[in-house]
Coordinates of C-alpha atoms in Angstrom, one line a residue:
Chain A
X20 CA 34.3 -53.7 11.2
X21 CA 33.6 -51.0 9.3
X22 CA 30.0 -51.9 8.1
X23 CA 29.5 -52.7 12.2
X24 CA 30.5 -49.0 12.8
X25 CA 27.6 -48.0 9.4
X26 CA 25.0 -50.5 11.3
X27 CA 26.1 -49.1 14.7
X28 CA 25.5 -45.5 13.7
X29 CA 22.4 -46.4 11.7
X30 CA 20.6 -47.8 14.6
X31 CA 21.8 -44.9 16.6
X32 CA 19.8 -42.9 14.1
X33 CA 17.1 -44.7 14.3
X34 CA 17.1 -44.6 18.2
X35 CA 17.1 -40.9 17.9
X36 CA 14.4 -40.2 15.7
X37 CA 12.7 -43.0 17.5
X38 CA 13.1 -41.2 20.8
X39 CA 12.4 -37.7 19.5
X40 CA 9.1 -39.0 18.1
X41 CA 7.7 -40.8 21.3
X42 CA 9.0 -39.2 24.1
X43 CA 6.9 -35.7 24.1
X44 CA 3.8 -37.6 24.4
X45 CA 4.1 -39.7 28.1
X46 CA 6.7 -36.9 29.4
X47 CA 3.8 -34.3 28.4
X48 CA 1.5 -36.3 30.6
X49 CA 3.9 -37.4 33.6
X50 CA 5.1 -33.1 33.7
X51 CA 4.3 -31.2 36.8
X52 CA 0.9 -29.0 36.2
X53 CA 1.5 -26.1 34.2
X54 CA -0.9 -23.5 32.6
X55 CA -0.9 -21.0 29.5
X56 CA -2.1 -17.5 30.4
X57 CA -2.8 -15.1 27.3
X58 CA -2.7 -12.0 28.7
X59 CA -2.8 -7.9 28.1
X60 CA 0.0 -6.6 27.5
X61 CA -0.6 -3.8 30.6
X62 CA -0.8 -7.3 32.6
X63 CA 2.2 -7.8 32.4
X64 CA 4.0 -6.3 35.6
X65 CA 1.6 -7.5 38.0
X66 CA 1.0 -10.5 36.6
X67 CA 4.4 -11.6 36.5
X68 CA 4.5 -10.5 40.1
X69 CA 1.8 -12.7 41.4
X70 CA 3.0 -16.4 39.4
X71 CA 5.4 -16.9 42.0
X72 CA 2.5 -16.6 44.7
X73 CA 0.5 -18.7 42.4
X74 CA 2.8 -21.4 42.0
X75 CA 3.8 -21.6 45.5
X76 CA 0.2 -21.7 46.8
X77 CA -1.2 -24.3 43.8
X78 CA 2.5 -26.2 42.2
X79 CA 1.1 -25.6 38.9
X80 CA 3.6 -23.3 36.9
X81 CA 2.3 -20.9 34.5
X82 CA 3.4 -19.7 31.0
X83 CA 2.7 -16.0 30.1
X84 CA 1.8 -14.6 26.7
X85 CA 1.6 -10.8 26.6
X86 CA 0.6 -8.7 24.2
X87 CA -2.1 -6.5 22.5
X88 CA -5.3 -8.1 23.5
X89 CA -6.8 -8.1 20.1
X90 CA -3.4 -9.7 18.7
X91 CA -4.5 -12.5 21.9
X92 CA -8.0 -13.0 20.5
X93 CA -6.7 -13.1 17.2
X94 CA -4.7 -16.1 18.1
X95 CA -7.0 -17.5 20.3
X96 CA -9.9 -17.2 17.5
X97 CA -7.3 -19.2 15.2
X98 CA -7.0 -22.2 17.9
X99 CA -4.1 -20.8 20.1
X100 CA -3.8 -23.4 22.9
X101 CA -3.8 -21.9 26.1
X102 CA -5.9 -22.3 29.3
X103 CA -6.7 -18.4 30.7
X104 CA -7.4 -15.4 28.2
X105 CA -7.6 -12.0 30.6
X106 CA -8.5 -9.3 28.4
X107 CA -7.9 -5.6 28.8
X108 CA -11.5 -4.5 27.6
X109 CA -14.6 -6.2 27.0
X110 CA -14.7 -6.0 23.3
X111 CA -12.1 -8.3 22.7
X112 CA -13.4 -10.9 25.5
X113 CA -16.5 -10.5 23.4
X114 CA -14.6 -12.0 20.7
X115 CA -14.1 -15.0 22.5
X116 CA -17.1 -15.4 24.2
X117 CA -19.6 -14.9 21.3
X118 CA -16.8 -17.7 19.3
X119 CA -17.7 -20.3 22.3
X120 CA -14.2 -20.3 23.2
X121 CA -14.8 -19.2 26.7
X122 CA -16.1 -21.8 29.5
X123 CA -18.5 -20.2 31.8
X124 CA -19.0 -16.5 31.8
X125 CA -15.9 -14.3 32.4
X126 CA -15.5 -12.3 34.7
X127 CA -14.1 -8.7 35.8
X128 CA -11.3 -8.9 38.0
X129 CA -9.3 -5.3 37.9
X130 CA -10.0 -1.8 36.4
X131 CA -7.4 0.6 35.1
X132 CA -7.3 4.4 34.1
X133 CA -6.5 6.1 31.0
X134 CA -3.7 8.8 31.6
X135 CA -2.1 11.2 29.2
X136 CA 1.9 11.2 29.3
X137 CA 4.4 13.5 27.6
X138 CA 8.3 13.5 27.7
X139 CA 9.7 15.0 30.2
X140 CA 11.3 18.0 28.3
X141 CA 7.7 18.1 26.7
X142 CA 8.7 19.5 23.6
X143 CA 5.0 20.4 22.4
X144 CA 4.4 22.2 25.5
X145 CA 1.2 19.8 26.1
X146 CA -0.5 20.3 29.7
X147 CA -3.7 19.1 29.2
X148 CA -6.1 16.8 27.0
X149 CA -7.1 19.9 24.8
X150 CA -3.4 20.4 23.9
X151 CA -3.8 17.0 21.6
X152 CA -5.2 19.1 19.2
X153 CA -2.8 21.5 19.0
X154 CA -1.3 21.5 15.1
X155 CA 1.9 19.3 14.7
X156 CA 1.9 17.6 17.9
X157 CA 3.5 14.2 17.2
X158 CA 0.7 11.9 19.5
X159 CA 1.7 8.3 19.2
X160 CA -1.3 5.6 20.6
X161 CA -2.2 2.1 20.3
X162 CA -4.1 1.1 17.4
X163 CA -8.0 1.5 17.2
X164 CA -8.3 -2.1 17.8
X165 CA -5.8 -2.5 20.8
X166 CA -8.3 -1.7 23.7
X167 CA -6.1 2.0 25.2
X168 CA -6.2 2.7 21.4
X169 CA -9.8 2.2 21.5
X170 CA -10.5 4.0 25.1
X171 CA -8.5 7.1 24.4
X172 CA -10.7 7.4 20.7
X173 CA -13.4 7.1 22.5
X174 CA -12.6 9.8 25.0
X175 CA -11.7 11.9 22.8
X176 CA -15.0 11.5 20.8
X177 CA -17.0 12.2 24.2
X178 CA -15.0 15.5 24.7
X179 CA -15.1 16.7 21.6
X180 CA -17.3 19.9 22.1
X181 CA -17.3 20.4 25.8
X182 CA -15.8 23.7 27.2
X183 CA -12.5 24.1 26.2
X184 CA -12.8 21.6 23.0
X185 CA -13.4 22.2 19.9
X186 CA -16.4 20.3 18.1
X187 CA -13.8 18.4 15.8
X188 CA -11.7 17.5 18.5
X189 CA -11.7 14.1 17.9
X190 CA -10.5 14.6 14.1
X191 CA -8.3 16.7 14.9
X192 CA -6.2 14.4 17.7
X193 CA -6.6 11.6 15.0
X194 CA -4.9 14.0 12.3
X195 CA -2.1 14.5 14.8
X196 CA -1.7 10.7 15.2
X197 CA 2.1 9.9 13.8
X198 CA 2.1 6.3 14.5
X199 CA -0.6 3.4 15.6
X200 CA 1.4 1.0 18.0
X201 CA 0.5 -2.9 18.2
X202 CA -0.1 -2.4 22.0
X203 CA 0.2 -0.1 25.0
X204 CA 3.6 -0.8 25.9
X205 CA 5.1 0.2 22.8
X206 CA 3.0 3.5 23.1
X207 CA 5.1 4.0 26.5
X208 CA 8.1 3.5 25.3
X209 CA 7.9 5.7 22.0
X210 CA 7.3 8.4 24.7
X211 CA 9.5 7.7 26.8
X212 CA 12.5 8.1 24.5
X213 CA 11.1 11.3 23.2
X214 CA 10.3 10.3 19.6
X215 CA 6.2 11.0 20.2
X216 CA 5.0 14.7 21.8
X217 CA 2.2 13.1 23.9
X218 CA 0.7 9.3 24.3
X219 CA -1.8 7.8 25.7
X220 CA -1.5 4.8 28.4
X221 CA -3.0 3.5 31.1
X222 CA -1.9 4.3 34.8
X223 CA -0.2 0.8 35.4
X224 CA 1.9 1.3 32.3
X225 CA 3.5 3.9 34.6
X226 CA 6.5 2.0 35.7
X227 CA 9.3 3.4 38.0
X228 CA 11.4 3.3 34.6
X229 CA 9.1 5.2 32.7
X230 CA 7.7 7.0 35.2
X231 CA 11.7 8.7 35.4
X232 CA 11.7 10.1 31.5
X233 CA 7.7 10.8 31.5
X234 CA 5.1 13.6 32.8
X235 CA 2.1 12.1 33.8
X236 CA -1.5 14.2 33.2
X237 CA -4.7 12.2 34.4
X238 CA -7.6 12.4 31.8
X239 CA -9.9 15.0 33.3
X240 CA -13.0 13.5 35.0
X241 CA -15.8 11.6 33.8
X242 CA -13.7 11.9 30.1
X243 CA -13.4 8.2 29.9
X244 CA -14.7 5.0 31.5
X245 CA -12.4 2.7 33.6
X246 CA -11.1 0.1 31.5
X247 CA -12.7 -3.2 32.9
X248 CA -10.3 -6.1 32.3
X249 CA -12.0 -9.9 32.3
X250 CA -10.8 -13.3 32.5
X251 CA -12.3 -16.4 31.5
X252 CA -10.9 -20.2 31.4
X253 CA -10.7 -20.9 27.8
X254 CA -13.3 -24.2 26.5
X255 CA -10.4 -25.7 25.0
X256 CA -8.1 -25.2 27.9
X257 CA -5.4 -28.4 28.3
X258 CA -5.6 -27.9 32.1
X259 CA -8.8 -26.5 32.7
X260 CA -8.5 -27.4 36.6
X261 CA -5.7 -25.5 37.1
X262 CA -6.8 -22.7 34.6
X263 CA -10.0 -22.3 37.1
X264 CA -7.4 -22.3 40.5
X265 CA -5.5 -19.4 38.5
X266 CA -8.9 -17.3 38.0
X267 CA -9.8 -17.9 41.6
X268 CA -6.6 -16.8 42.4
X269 CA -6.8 -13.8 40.3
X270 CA -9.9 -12.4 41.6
X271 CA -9.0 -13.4 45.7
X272 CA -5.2 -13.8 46.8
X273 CA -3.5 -12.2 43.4
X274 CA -5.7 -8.7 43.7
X275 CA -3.1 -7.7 46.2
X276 CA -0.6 -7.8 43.5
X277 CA -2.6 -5.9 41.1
X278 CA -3.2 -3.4 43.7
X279 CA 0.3 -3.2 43.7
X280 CA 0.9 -2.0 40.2
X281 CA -1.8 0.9 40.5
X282 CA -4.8 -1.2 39.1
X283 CA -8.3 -0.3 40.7
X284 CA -10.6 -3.1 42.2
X285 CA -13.3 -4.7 40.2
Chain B
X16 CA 15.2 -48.8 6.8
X17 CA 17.5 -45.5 6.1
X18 CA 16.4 -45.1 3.0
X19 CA 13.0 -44.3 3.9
X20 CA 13.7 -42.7 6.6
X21 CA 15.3 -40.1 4.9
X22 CA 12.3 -39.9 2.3
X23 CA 10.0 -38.8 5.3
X24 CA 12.0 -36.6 7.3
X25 CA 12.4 -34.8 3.5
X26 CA 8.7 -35.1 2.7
X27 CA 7.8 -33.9 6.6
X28 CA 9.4 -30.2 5.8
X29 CA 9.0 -30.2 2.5
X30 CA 5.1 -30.8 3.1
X31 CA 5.3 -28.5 6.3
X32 CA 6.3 -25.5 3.9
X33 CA 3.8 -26.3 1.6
X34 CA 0.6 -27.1 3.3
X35 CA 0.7 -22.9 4.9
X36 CA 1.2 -21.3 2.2
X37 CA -1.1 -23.2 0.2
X38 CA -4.0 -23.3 2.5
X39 CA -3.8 -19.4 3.1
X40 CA -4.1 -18.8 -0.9
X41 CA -7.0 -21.2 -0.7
X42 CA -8.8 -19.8 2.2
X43 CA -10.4 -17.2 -0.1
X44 CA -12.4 -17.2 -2.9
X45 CA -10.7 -15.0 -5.9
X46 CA -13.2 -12.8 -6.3
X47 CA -13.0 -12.4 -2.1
X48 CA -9.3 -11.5 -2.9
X49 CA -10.2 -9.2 -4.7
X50 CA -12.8 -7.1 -3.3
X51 CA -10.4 -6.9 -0.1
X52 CA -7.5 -5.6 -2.4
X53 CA -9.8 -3.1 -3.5
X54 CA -10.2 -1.3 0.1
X55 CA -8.5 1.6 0.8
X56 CA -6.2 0.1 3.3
X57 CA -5.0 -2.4 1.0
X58 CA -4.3 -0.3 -2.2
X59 CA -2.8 1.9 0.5
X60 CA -0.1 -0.4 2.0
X61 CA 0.5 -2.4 -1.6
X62 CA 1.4 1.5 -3.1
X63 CA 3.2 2.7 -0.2
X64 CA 5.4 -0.8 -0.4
X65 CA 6.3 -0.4 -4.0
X66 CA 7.5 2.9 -3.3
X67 CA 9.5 2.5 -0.5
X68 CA 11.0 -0.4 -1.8
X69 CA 11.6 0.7 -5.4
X70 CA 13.3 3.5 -3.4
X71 CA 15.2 1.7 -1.1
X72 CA 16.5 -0.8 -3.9
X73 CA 18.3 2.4 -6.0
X74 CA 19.6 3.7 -2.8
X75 CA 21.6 0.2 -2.5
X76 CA 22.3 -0.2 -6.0
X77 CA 23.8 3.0 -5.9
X78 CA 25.6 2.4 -2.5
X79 CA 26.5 -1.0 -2.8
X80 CA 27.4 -1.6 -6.2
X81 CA 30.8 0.5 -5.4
X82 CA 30.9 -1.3 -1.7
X83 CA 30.6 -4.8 -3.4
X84 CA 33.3 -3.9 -6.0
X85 CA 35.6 -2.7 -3.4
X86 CA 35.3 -5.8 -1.7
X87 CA 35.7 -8.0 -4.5
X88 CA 38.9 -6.2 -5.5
X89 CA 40.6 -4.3 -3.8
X90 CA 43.1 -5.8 -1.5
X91 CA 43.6 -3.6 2.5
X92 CA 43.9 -4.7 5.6
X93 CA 40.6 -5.5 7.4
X94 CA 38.9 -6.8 4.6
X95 CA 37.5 -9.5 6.1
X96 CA 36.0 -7.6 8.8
X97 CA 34.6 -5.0 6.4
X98 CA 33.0 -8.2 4.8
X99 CA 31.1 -9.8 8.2
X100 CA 29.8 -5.7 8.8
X101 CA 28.2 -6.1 5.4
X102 CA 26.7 -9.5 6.8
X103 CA 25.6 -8.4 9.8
X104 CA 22.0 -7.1 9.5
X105 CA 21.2 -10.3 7.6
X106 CA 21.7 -12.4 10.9
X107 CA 20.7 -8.7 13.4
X108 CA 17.2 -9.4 14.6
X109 CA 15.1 -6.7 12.7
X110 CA 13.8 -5.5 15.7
X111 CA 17.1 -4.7 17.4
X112 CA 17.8 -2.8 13.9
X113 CA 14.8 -1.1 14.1
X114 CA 16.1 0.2 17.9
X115 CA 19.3 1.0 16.6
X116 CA 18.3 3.3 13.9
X117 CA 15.7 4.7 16.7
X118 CA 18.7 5.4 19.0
X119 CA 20.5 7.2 16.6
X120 CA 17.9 9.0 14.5
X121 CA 15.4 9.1 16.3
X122 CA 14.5 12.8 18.2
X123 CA 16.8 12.1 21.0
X124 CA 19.3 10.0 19.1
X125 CA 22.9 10.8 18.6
X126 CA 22.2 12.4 15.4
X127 CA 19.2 14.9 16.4
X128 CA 21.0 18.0 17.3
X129 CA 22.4 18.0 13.6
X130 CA 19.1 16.6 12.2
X131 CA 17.1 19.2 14.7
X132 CA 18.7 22.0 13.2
X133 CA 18.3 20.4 9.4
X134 CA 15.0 20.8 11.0
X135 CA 14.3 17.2 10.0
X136 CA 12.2 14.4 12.1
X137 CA 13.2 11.2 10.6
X138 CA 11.0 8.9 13.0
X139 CA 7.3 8.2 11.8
X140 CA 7.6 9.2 8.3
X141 CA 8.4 7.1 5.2
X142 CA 11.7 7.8 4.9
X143 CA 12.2 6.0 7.9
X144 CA 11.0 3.0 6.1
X145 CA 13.2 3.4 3.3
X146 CA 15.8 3.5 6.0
X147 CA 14.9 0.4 8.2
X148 CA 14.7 -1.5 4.4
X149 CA 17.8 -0.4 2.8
X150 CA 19.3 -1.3 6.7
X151 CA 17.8 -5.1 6.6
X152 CA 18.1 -5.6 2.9
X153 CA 21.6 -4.5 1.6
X154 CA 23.4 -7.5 2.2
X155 CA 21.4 -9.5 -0.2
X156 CA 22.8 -7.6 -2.7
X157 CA 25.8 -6.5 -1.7
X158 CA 27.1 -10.4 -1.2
X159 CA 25.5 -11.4 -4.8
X160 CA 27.2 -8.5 -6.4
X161 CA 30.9 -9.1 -4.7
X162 CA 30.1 -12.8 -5.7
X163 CA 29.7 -11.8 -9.0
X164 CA 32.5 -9.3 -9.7
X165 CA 34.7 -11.8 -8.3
X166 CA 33.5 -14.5 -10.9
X167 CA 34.1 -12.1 -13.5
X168 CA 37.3 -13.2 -16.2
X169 CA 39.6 -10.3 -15.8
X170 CA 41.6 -10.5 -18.7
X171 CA 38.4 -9.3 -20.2
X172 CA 38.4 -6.0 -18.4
X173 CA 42.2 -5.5 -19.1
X174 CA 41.5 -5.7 -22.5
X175 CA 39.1 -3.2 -22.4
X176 CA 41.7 -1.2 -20.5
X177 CA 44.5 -2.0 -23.2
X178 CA 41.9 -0.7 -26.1
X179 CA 41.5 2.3 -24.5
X180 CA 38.6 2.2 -22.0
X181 CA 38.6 4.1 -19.4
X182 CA 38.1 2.7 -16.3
X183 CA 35.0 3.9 -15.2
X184 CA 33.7 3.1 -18.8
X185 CA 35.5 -0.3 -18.7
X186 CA 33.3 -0.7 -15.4
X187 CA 29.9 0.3 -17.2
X188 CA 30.6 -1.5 -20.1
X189 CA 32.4 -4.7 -19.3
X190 CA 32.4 -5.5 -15.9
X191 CA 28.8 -4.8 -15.0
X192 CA 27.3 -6.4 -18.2
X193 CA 29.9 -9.7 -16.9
X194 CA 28.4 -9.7 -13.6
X195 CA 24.8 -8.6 -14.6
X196 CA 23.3 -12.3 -13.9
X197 CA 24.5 -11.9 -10.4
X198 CA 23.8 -8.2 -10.1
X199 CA 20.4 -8.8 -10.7
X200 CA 19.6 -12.0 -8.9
X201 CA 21.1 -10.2 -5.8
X202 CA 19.0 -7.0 -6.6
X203 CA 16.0 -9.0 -6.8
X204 CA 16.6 -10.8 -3.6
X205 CA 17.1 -7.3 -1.5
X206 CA 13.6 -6.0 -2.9
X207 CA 11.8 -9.0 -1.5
X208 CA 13.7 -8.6 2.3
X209 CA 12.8 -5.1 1.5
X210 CA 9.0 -6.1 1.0
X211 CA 8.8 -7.8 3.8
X212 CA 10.3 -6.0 6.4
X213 CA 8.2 -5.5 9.4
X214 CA 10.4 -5.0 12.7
X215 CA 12.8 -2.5 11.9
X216 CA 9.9 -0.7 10.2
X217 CA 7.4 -0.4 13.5
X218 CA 9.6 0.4 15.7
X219 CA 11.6 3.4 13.6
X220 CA 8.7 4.0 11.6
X221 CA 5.8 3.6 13.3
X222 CA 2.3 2.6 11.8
X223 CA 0.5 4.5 10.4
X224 CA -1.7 3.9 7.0
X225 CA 0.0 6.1 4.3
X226 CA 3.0 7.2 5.8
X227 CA 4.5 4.0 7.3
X228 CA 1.7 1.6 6.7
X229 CA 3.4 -1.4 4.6
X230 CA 2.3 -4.8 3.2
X231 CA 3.8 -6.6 6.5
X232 CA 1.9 -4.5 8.8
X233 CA -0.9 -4.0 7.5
X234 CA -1.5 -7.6 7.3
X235 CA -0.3 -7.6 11.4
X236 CA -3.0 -4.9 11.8
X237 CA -6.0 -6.0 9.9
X238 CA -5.2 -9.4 11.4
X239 CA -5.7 -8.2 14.7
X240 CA -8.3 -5.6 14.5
X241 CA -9.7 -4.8 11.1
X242 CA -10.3 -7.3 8.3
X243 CA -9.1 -10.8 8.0
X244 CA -10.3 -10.8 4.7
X245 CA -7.9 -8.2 4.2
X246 CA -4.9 -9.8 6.1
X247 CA -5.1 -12.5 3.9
X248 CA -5.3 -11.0 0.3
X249 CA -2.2 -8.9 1.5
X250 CA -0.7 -12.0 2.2
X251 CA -1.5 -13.8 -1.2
X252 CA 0.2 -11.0 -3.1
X253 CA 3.5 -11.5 -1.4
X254 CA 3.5 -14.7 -1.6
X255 CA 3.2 -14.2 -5.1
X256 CA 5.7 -11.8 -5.2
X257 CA 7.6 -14.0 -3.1
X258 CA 7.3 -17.1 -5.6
X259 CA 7.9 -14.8 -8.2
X260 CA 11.6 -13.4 -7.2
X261 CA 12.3 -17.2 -6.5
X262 CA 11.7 -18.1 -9.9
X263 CA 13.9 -14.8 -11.2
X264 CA 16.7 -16.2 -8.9
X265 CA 16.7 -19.0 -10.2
X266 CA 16.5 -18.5 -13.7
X267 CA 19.5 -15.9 -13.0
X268 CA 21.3 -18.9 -11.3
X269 CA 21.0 -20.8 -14.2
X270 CA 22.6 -18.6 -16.6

């Protein structure tokens, strides 16, 4: 009796590793269409918004991975599988690209804005851009190689000089700099909560919840190029059908959704 | 048929441990390792570790060693709960730590009229990381060191008593040399959470290379953006640290 029981449980084992060992492989095939999009952080809102639409229209389900787009190509350089990478700058697309990860060329499907953003109760008294370079503002932005990071470095660098800047502008923002966040959203929220005197985001990062505890000041004109976000099906992409339905998607039916969350047409 | 079984499922993690680690020290030459140790960022983030951590470890010695005593011996009501609080940031997500300390040091925290007028910031600077380590790494030695007071023979410290030591001196001179294996091992174990702390850090701390730039993130950051070459020597040095407090463990263990 008892060594039934010992045989019983050991062929239960058995059964179980059996089963645990064979069955991802044909339920993977026989699963509904889904797709992995790696995608900016600054995405996220209106990407989120538009999978519903996407799903409804197509049945294929998508899986979002959000973050810093560097931290995206990093993965993606290291064989991350995933089906769409949508970028928030064309460095880090470049990346990808130049690796022959990409299929096909990719392409720009949304702009975006750099803005400066301060607690409300401002406690550095910062109104404008110059104000950066005030001594002992805390500024808080994205790290050089996150794309805002990158942007707002370079903006400064291209005001440094011009009326109402000092040449060492640029130096002196980047002296004020108390902390280099892994991506934009992080940037929002340090500000938000009042630890960081002034940040640097872009315009879509302004949700209603941050837009309640932040002051918004646009970059002045001509200070910094749009950001220009692309997207490109991935070479190694496990539903590469699908993938290309999503891009289609992106740049027809989905811009509405974009539009939505303040981001400015390709 | 169970038998072997068993063998694989063992050899599966056993190798799954082992083939990372190993093929990350391999991935660069020495020499590679190096040259990227030698760039500012790197010499930057290994000092600014062994600081904070050095730091952070006497601030729980000196904390903990009376906590862990107290909990070993003396006898109150709510013990038990006093002992899961000591627990608790092993098991705490580091990132929900980091938010907490945020929330209530941070600028607008619950603290930041007092600290305001102290006319300290605690957020961003390196004393926040000292903060967010002692925070995630206490436990480890707070548990080993109650474990080991409690192990400790007690007639030996009433003796002591009975030949005149006082009991502080009794403590210095009997109980911790008694519980020393244990004190250690559990110190050694709290410097390498420390070491490696990375959640709590960025979001109390910030980034930023110098102030609150450690080993853990700047591997993150030269992943990502700067030099892989870098990421990766960063990464060979704790994992020698790493094997290296295992082996101390053990051979405290062992004692």
């Amino acid at each position: 009796m008892k060594s039934l029981q010992t045989m019983n449980r050991i062929r239960f084992c058995a059964l179980m590793l059996a089963t645990a060992l064979v069955a991802p492989l044909p339920a993977g095939a026989a699963d509904p269409a889904k797709i992995t999009v790696f995608a900016a952080a600054s995405l996220r809102e209106a990407f989120e918004a538009a999978a519903p639409a996407f799903t409804k229209k197509t049945g294929t389900a998508v899986t979002f991975s959000f973050g810093g787009s560097d931290t995206l190509a990093a993965q993606l350089a290291q064989g991350a599988a995933a089906d769409v990478f949508a970028s928030a700058n064309e460095a880090q697309m470049k990346k990808i690209t130049d690796a022959g990860l990409a299929a096909g060329q990719p392409k720009t499907f949304a702009r975006n804005r750099l803005v400066l953003i301060v607690p409300k109760s401002n406690p550095a008294g910062i109104t404008n851009l110059p104000g950066l370079a005030k001594p002992g503002v805390k500024v808080v932005l994205a790290a050089a190689a996150v794309p805002v990071g990158g942007y707002a470095r370079a903006a400064f660098k291209h005001q440094a000089g011009q009326p109402g800047y000092a040449p060492d502008y640029a130096d002196a923002v980047e002296k004020n700099v108390v902390s280099n966040e892994l991506d934009v959203k992080a940037v929002a929220t340090k500000i938000s909560i009042g630890e960081g005197d002034a940040g640097v985001v872009y315009s879509t990062d302004i949700t209603p919840d941050i837009a309640s505890k932040v002051t918004v000041i646009p970059f002045p004109p001509g200070a910094s190029p749009d950001a220009i976000y692309p997207i490109a099906v991935l070479k190694n992409a496990p539903n590469s059908r699908d993938a290309q339905a999503f891009v289609g998607f992106v740049l027809g039916d989905g811009q509405a959704f974009l539009k939505a969350r303040g981001f400015l047409a390709p | 048929m169970i038998r072997a079984v068993v063998a694989v499922a063992a050899a599966l993690l056993l190798a799954f441990i082992i083939i990372p680690l190993a093929g990350l020290v391999l991935h660069l030459a020495p020499r590679d390792i190096v040259s990227a140790l030698q760039t500012p960022a790197a010499q930057s983030a290994l000092c600014l570790s062994l600081l904070t951590t050095v730091i952070a470890l006497a601030i729980t010695l000196t904390l903990g060693t009376p906590l862990a005593y107290i909990l070993a011996r003396a006898a109150f009501r709510g013990r038990s709960i006093v002992d899961a609080i000591v627990d608790l940031p092993i098991v705490v997500p580091p990132a929900v730590a980091g938010l907490a300390l945020l929330l209530v040091f941070g600028r607008t925290g619950t603290f930041a009229p007092v600290l305001a007028r102290l006319g300290i910031q605690l957020s961003f600077t390196t004393a926040a990381v000292v903060m967010a380590q002692v925070f995630v790494s206490s436990p480890f030695y707070v548990r080993a060191a109650r474990a080991g007071f409690l192990n400790i023979d007690r007639t030996l410290e009433s003796a002591s008593a009975t030949l005149g030591m006082g009991p502080l001196r009794t403590f210095y001179f009997v109980t911790v040399p008694l519980a020393a294996p244990a004190l250690l091992g559990g110190a050694v174990l709290c410097w390498a959470r420390a070491l490696g702390e990375f959640g709590a850090t960025i979001m109390f701390a910030g980034n930023l290379l110098g102030v609150s730039q450690t080993l853990p993130l700047a591997v993150y950051l030269n992943l990502e953006g700067g030099s892989m070459p870098v990421a990766i020597a960063l990464s060979v040095i704790m994992i020698a640290f790493s094997a290296a407090v295992v082996i101390v463990v053990r051979l405290f263990e062992r004692r």
